[in-house]
XYZ file of C-alpha atoms in Angstrom:
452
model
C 0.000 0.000 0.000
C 1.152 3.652 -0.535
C 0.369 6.929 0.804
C -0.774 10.002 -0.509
C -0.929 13.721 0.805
C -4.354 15.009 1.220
C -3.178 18.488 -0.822
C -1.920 16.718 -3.185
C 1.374 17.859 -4.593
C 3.651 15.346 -3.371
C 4.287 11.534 -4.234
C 2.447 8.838 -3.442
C 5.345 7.032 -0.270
C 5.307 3.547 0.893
C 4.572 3.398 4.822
C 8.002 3.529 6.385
C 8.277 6.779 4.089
C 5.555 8.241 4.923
C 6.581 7.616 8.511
C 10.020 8.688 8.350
C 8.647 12.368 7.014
C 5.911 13.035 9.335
C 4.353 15.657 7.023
C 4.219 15.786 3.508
C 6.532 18.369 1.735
C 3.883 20.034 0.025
C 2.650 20.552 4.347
C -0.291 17.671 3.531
C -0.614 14.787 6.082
C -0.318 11.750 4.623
C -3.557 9.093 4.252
C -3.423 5.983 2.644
C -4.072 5.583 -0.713
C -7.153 3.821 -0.265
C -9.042 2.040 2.685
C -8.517 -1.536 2.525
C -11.897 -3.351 3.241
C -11.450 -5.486 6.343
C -15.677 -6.099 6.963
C -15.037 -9.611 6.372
C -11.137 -10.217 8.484
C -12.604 -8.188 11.437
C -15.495 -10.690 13.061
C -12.404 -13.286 12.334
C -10.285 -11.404 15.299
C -12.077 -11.674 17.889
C -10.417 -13.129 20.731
C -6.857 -11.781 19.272
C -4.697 -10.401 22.242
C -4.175 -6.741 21.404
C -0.806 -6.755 19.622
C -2.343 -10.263 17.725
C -5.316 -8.026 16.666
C -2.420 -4.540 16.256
C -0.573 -7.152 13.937
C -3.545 -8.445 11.710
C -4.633 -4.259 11.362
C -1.094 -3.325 10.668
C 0.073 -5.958 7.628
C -2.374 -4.012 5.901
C -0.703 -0.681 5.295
C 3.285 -1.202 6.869
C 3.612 -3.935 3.208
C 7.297 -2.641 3.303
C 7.697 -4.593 6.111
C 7.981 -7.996 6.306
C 6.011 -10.269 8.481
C 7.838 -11.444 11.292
C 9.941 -8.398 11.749
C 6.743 -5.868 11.987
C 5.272 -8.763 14.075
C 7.998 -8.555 16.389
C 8.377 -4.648 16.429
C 4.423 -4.700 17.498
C 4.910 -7.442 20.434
C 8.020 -4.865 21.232
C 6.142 -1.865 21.533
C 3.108 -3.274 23.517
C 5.242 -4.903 26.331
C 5.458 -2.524 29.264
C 2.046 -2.006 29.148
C 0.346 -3.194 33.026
C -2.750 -4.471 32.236
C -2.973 -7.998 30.392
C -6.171 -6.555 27.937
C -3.658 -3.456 27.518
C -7.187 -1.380 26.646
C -9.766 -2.895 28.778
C -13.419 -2.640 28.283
C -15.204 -1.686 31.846
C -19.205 -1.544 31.816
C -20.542 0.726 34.234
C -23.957 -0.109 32.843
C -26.113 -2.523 30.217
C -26.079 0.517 28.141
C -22.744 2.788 29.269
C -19.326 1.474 28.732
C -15.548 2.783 29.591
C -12.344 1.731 27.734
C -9.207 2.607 29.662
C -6.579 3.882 27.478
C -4.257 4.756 30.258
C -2.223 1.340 31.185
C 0.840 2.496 28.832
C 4.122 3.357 30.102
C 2.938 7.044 30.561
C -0.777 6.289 31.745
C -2.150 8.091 28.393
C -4.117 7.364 25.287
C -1.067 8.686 23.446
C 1.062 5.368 24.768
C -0.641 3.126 22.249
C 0.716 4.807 19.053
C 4.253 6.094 20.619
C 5.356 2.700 21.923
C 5.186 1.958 18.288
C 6.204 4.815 16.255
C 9.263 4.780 18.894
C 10.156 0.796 17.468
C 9.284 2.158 14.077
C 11.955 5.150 14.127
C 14.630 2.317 15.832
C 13.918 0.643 13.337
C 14.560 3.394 10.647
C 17.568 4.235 12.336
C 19.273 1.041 12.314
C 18.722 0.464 8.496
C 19.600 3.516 7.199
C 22.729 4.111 9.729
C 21.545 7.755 10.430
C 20.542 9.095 13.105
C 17.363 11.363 13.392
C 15.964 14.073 15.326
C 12.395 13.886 16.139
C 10.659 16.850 16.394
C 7.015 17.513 18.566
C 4.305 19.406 20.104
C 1.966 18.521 23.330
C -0.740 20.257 25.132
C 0.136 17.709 27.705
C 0.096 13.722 27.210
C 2.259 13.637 23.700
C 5.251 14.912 24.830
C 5.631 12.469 27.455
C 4.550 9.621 25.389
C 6.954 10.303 22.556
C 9.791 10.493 25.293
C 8.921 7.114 26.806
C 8.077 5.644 23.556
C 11.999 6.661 22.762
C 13.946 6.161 25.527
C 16.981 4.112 24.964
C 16.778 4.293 21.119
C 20.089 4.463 19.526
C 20.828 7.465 17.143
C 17.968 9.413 18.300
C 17.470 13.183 19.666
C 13.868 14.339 20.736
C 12.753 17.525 21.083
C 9.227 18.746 22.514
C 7.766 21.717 22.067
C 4.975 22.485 25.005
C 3.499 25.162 26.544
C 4.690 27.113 29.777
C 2.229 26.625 32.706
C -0.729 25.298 30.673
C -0.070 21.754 31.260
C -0.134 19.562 34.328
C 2.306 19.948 37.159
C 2.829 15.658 37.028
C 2.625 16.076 32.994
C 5.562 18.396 32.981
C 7.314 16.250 35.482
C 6.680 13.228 33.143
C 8.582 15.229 30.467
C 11.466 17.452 32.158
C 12.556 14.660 35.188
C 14.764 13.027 33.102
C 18.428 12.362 32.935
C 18.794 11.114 29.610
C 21.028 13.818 27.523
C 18.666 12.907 23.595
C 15.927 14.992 25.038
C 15.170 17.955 25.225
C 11.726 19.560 26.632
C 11.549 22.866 24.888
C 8.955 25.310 26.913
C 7.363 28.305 25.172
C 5.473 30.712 26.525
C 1.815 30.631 24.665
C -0.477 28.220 23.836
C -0.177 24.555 22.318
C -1.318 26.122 18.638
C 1.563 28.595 18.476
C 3.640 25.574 19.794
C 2.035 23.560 16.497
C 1.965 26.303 14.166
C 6.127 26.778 14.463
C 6.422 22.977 14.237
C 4.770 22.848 10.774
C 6.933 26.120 9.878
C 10.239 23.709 10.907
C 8.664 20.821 8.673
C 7.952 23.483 6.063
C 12.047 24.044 5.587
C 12.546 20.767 3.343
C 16.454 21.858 3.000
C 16.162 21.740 6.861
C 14.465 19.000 7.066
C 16.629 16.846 5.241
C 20.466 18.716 6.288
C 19.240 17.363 10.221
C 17.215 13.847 9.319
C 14.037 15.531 11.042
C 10.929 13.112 11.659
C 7.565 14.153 13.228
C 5.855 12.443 16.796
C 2.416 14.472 16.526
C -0.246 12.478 15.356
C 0.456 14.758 11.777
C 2.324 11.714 11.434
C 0.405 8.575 9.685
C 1.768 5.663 11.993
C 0.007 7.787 15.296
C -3.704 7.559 13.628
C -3.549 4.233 12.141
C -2.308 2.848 15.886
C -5.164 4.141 17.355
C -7.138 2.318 14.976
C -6.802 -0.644 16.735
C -7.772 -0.334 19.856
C -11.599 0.940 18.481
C -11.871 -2.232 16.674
C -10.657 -4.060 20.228
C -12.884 -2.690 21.758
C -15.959 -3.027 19.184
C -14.675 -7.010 19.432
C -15.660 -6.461 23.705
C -18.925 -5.101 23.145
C -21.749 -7.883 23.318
C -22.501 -8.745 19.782
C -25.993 -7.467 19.619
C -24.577 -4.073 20.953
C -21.518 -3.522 18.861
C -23.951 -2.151 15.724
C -25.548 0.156 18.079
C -22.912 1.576 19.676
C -21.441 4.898 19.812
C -17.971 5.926 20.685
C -17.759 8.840 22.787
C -14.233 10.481 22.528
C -12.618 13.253 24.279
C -10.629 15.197 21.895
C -8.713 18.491 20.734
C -6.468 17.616 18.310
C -8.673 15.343 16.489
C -6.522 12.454 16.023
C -8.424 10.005 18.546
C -12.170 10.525 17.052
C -10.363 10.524 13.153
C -8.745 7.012 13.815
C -11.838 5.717 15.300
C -14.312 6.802 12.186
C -11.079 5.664 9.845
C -11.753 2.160 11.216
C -14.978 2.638 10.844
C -14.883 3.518 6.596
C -13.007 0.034 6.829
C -15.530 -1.923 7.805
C -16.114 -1.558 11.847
C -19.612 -1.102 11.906
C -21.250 0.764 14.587
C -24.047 3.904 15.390
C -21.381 6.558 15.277
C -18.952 8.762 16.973
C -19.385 11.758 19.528
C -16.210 14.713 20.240
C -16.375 15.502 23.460
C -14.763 18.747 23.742
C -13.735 21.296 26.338
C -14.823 25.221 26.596
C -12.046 25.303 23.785
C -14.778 24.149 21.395
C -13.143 24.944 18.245
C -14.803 20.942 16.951
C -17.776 21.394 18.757
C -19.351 24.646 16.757
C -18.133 22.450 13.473
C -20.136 19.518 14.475
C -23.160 21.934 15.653
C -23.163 24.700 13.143
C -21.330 23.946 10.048
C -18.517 26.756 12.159
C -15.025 26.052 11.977
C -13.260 29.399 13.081
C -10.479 30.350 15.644
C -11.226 31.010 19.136
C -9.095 31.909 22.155
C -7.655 29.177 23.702
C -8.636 29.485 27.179
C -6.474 27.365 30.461
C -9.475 24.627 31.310
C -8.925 21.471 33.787
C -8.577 19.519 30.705
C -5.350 20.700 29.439
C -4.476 18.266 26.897
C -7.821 19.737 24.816
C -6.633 23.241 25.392
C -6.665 23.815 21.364
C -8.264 25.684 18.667
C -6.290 24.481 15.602
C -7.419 20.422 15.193
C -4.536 19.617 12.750
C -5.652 16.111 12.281
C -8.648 17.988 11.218
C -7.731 18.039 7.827
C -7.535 14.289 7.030
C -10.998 14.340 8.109
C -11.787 16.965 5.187
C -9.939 15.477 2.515
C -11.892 11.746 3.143
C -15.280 13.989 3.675
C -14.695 15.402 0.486
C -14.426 12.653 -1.337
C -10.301 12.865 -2.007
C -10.707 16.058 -3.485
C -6.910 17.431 -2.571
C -6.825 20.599 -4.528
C -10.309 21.659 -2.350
C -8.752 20.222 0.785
C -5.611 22.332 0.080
C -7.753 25.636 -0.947
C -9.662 25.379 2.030
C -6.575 24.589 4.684
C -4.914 27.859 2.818
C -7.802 29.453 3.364
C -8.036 28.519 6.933
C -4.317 29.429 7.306
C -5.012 33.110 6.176
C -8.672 33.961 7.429
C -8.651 31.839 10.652
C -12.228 30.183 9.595
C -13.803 28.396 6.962
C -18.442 27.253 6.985
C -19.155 23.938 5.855
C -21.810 26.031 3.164
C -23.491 22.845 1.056
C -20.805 19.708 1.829
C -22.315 17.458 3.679
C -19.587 16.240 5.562
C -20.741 16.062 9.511
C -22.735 13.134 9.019
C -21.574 10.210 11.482
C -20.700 12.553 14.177
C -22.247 14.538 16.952
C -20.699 16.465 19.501
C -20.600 18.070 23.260
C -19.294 20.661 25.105
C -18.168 20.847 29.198
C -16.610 24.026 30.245
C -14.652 23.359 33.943
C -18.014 23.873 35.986
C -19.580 21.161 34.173
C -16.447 19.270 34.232
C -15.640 19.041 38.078
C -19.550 17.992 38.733
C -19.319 15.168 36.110
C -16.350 13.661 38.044
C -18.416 13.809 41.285
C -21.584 12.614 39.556
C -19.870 9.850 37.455
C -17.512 8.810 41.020
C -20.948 8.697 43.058
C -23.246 7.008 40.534
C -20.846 4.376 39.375
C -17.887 4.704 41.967
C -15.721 5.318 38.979
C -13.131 7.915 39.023
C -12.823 9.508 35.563
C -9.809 12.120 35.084
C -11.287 15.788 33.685
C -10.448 14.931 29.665
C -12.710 11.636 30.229
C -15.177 13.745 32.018
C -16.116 15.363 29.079
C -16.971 12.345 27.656
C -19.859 12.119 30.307
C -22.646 14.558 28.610
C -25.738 13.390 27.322
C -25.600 10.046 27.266
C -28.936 9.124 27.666
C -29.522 9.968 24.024
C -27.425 7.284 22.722
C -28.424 3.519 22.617
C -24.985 2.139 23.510
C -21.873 4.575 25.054
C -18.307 4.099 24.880
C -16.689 6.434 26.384
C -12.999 6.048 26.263
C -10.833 7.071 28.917
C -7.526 9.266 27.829
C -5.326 9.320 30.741
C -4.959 8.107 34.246
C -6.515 10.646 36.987
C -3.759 10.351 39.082
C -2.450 12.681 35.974
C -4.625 15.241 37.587
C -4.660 14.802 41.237
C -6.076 18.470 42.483
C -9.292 18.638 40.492
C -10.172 14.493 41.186
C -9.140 15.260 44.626
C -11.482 18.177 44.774
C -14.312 16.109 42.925
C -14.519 13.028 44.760
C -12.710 13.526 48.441
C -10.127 10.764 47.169
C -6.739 11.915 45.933
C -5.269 9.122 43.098
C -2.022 7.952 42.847
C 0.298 5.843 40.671
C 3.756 4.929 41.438
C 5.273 5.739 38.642
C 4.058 9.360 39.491
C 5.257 9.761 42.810
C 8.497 8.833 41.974
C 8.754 12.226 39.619
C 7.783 14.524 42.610
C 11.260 14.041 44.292
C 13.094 14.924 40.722
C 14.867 17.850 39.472
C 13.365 19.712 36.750
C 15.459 19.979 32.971
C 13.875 22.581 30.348
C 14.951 24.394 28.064
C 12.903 28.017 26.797
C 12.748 28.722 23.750
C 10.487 31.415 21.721
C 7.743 29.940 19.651
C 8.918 30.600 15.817
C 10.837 28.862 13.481
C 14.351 30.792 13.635
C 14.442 29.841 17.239
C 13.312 26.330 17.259
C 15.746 25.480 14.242
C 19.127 27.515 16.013
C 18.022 24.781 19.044
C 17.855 21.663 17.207
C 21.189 22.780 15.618
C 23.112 23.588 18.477
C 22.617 20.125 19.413
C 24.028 18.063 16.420
């Protein structure tokens, strides 16, 4: 299988091309060429352990690679994970459902793609003999994913672009306690979309690009969407089989990588009811999914900080698939975007499948305390928001994005219980390594330099 950029202009790549680049050079994300049909291989899985069922979803689209060696890199990048399902399916009720995403290395959604892209970029490394530099952005869970996910790999520098004060105390730890000398946590002051924005400005500089081997960890990177594939399609395989039809899957979101790989799956054959963002007061997705409005807001500090964005960028994929392929619309409308800061959905009919919510940090804290009391269930605030309206829908899954311990205060506050996790307390004793940088491309590229 090969991949294609959704604006267009650049060369259809095989997957561990596609992979290597991150973003397309002509600043397109890359989508596969077309969806392969699994409707008929998916009933056939059930009962698969998770990287059995990662395996049998990946030989699809990584054909570069050959069996047993992308076999093995999947058992690789799904062994530190501490639960046996890895992304466990917990019913609250006949009709309400949770799947915990948060049993990776660093108790976050984001764990299930950056285990992997980490053995993918090893990988890369050890074939080609060069060593890379892998550049991101987090609001909160992806930097300290990508770090995990590359710990220890040979040849490799990571740097992290995040946001001064508008993450987590614990997520920040997660990213700056760290002794190894290949990565480097690179706080800005702003938001996490001027963070992104000066990323794809980097990726823009193909003569950059290429003079310091520079790959991409955000989920603008094809391996992060089709990971989280899989574990939709695990759990869809949970549900009871006269449910699985009817359900919907309820997703927190910002960045709109999560809900994307869940309806991808879907287009290949994972049938179910349909999908529901679950947003934040930054509702950017929200007003799309409600009113046909997709225009810049400002992004205002919530108790979900990892949703604490008004510039989707895995929105785009979403547009070029809704419009039927159509990359020179996709790309007029993304320029478009780029320069006005808004774009209406006018005729295309292209938020069918999906509904959405809205919790601003009021509604958030008295979800927690509703959802701990009703169900004795302690949901962190991102999972929260997955909480609304519920009643409305025939079968819920909500899934669960990151551990609460992530976010002790508010839980605390919420339910009278403060959460822990080991590997968290063991951070709170650590020094703190960051390094500031301003948030533009002349700054971020003099970093990455100075460290070759």
């Amino acid at each position: 299988m090969k991949f294609v950029s959704t604006r267009g202009q650049t060369k259809p790549h095989l997957f561990s091309e596609a992979v290597k680049i991150g973003l397309a050079p002509d600043k397109g994300l890359f989508v596969p060429e077309s969806m392969p049909d699994l409707s008929q291989e998916i009933p056939t899985w059930e009962g698969l352990s998770y990287p059995e069922l990662c395996y049998e979803f990946f030989k699809h689209f990584a054909t570069d690679i050959p069996a047993d060696e992308l076999k093995s890199l999947v058992e690789k990048a799904y062994s530190r994970f501490d639960h046996k399902e890895h992304a466990p399916l917990v019913k609250l009720s006949d009709k309400l459902y949770v799947q915990e995403l948060f049993h990776g290395p660093t108790l976050a959604f984001k764990d299930f793609a950056l285990q992997l892209l980490g053995c993918l970029y090893e990988r890369q490394v050890a074939m080609s003999g060069e060593s890379i530099n892998v550049l991101g952005a987090t609001s909160g869970d992806t930097g300290a994913a990508a770090i995990s996910g590359l710990l220890g790999k040979k040849g490799v520098n990571i740097f992290i672009l995040y946001p001064d004060g508008r993450v987590s105390p614990l997520q920040e730890r997660q990213m700056t306690c760290l002794e190894e000398e290949n990565v480097f946590p690179l706080c800005i002051k702003g938001s996490f979309d001027d963070a992104q924005a000066a990323l794809k400005d980097v990726f823009g500089d193909k003569e950059f690009s290429q003079e310091v081997h520079l790959s991409a960890v955000n989920s603008i990177n094809l391996a992060r969407i089709l990971a989280q594939c899989v574990y939709y399609i695990y759990a869809y395989l949970k549900l009871p089989a006269d449910r699985r039809e009817r359900a919907t899957f309820v997703v927190p979101t910002g960045n709109f990588g999560n809900v994307l790989a869940g309806w991808m799956a879907s287009r290949m054959g994972m049938i179910v009811d349909g999908f529901r963002v679950a947003t934040n007061q930054n509702d950017i997705l929200h007003r799309f999914f409600d009113a046909g409005d997709y225009s810049l807001g400002e992004v205002l500090p919530s108790h979900a900080p990892s949703m604490d964005i008004q510039v989707a960028s895995n929105f785009e994929r979403f547009l070029y698939f809704s419009l039927g392929g159509n990359a020179e619309m996709t790309r007029e409308i993304m320029e478009s975007f780029k320069k006005d800061g808004s774009f209406q959905v006018g005729g295309m009919a292209i938020t069918e499948f999906m509904t959405s919510t809205r919790m601003d940090d009021e509604e958030i804290a008295k979800t927690i305390s509703e959802v701990y009391r009703e169900y004795g269930y302690t949901a962190d605030p991102h999972t929260a928001c997955g909480f609304k309206d519920l009643d409305k829908l025939e079968t819920a899954v909500v899934l669960s994005t990151a551990h609460p311990a992530k976010f002790p205060d508010v839980v605390a506050n919420c339910t009278g219980v403060e959460p822990t996790h080991p590997s968290l307390e063991a951070l709170k004793s650590k020094e703190i390594r960051k390094f500031s940088v301003d948030p533009d491309e002349a700054s971020i590229k003099a970093f990455i330099r100075s460290k070759q």
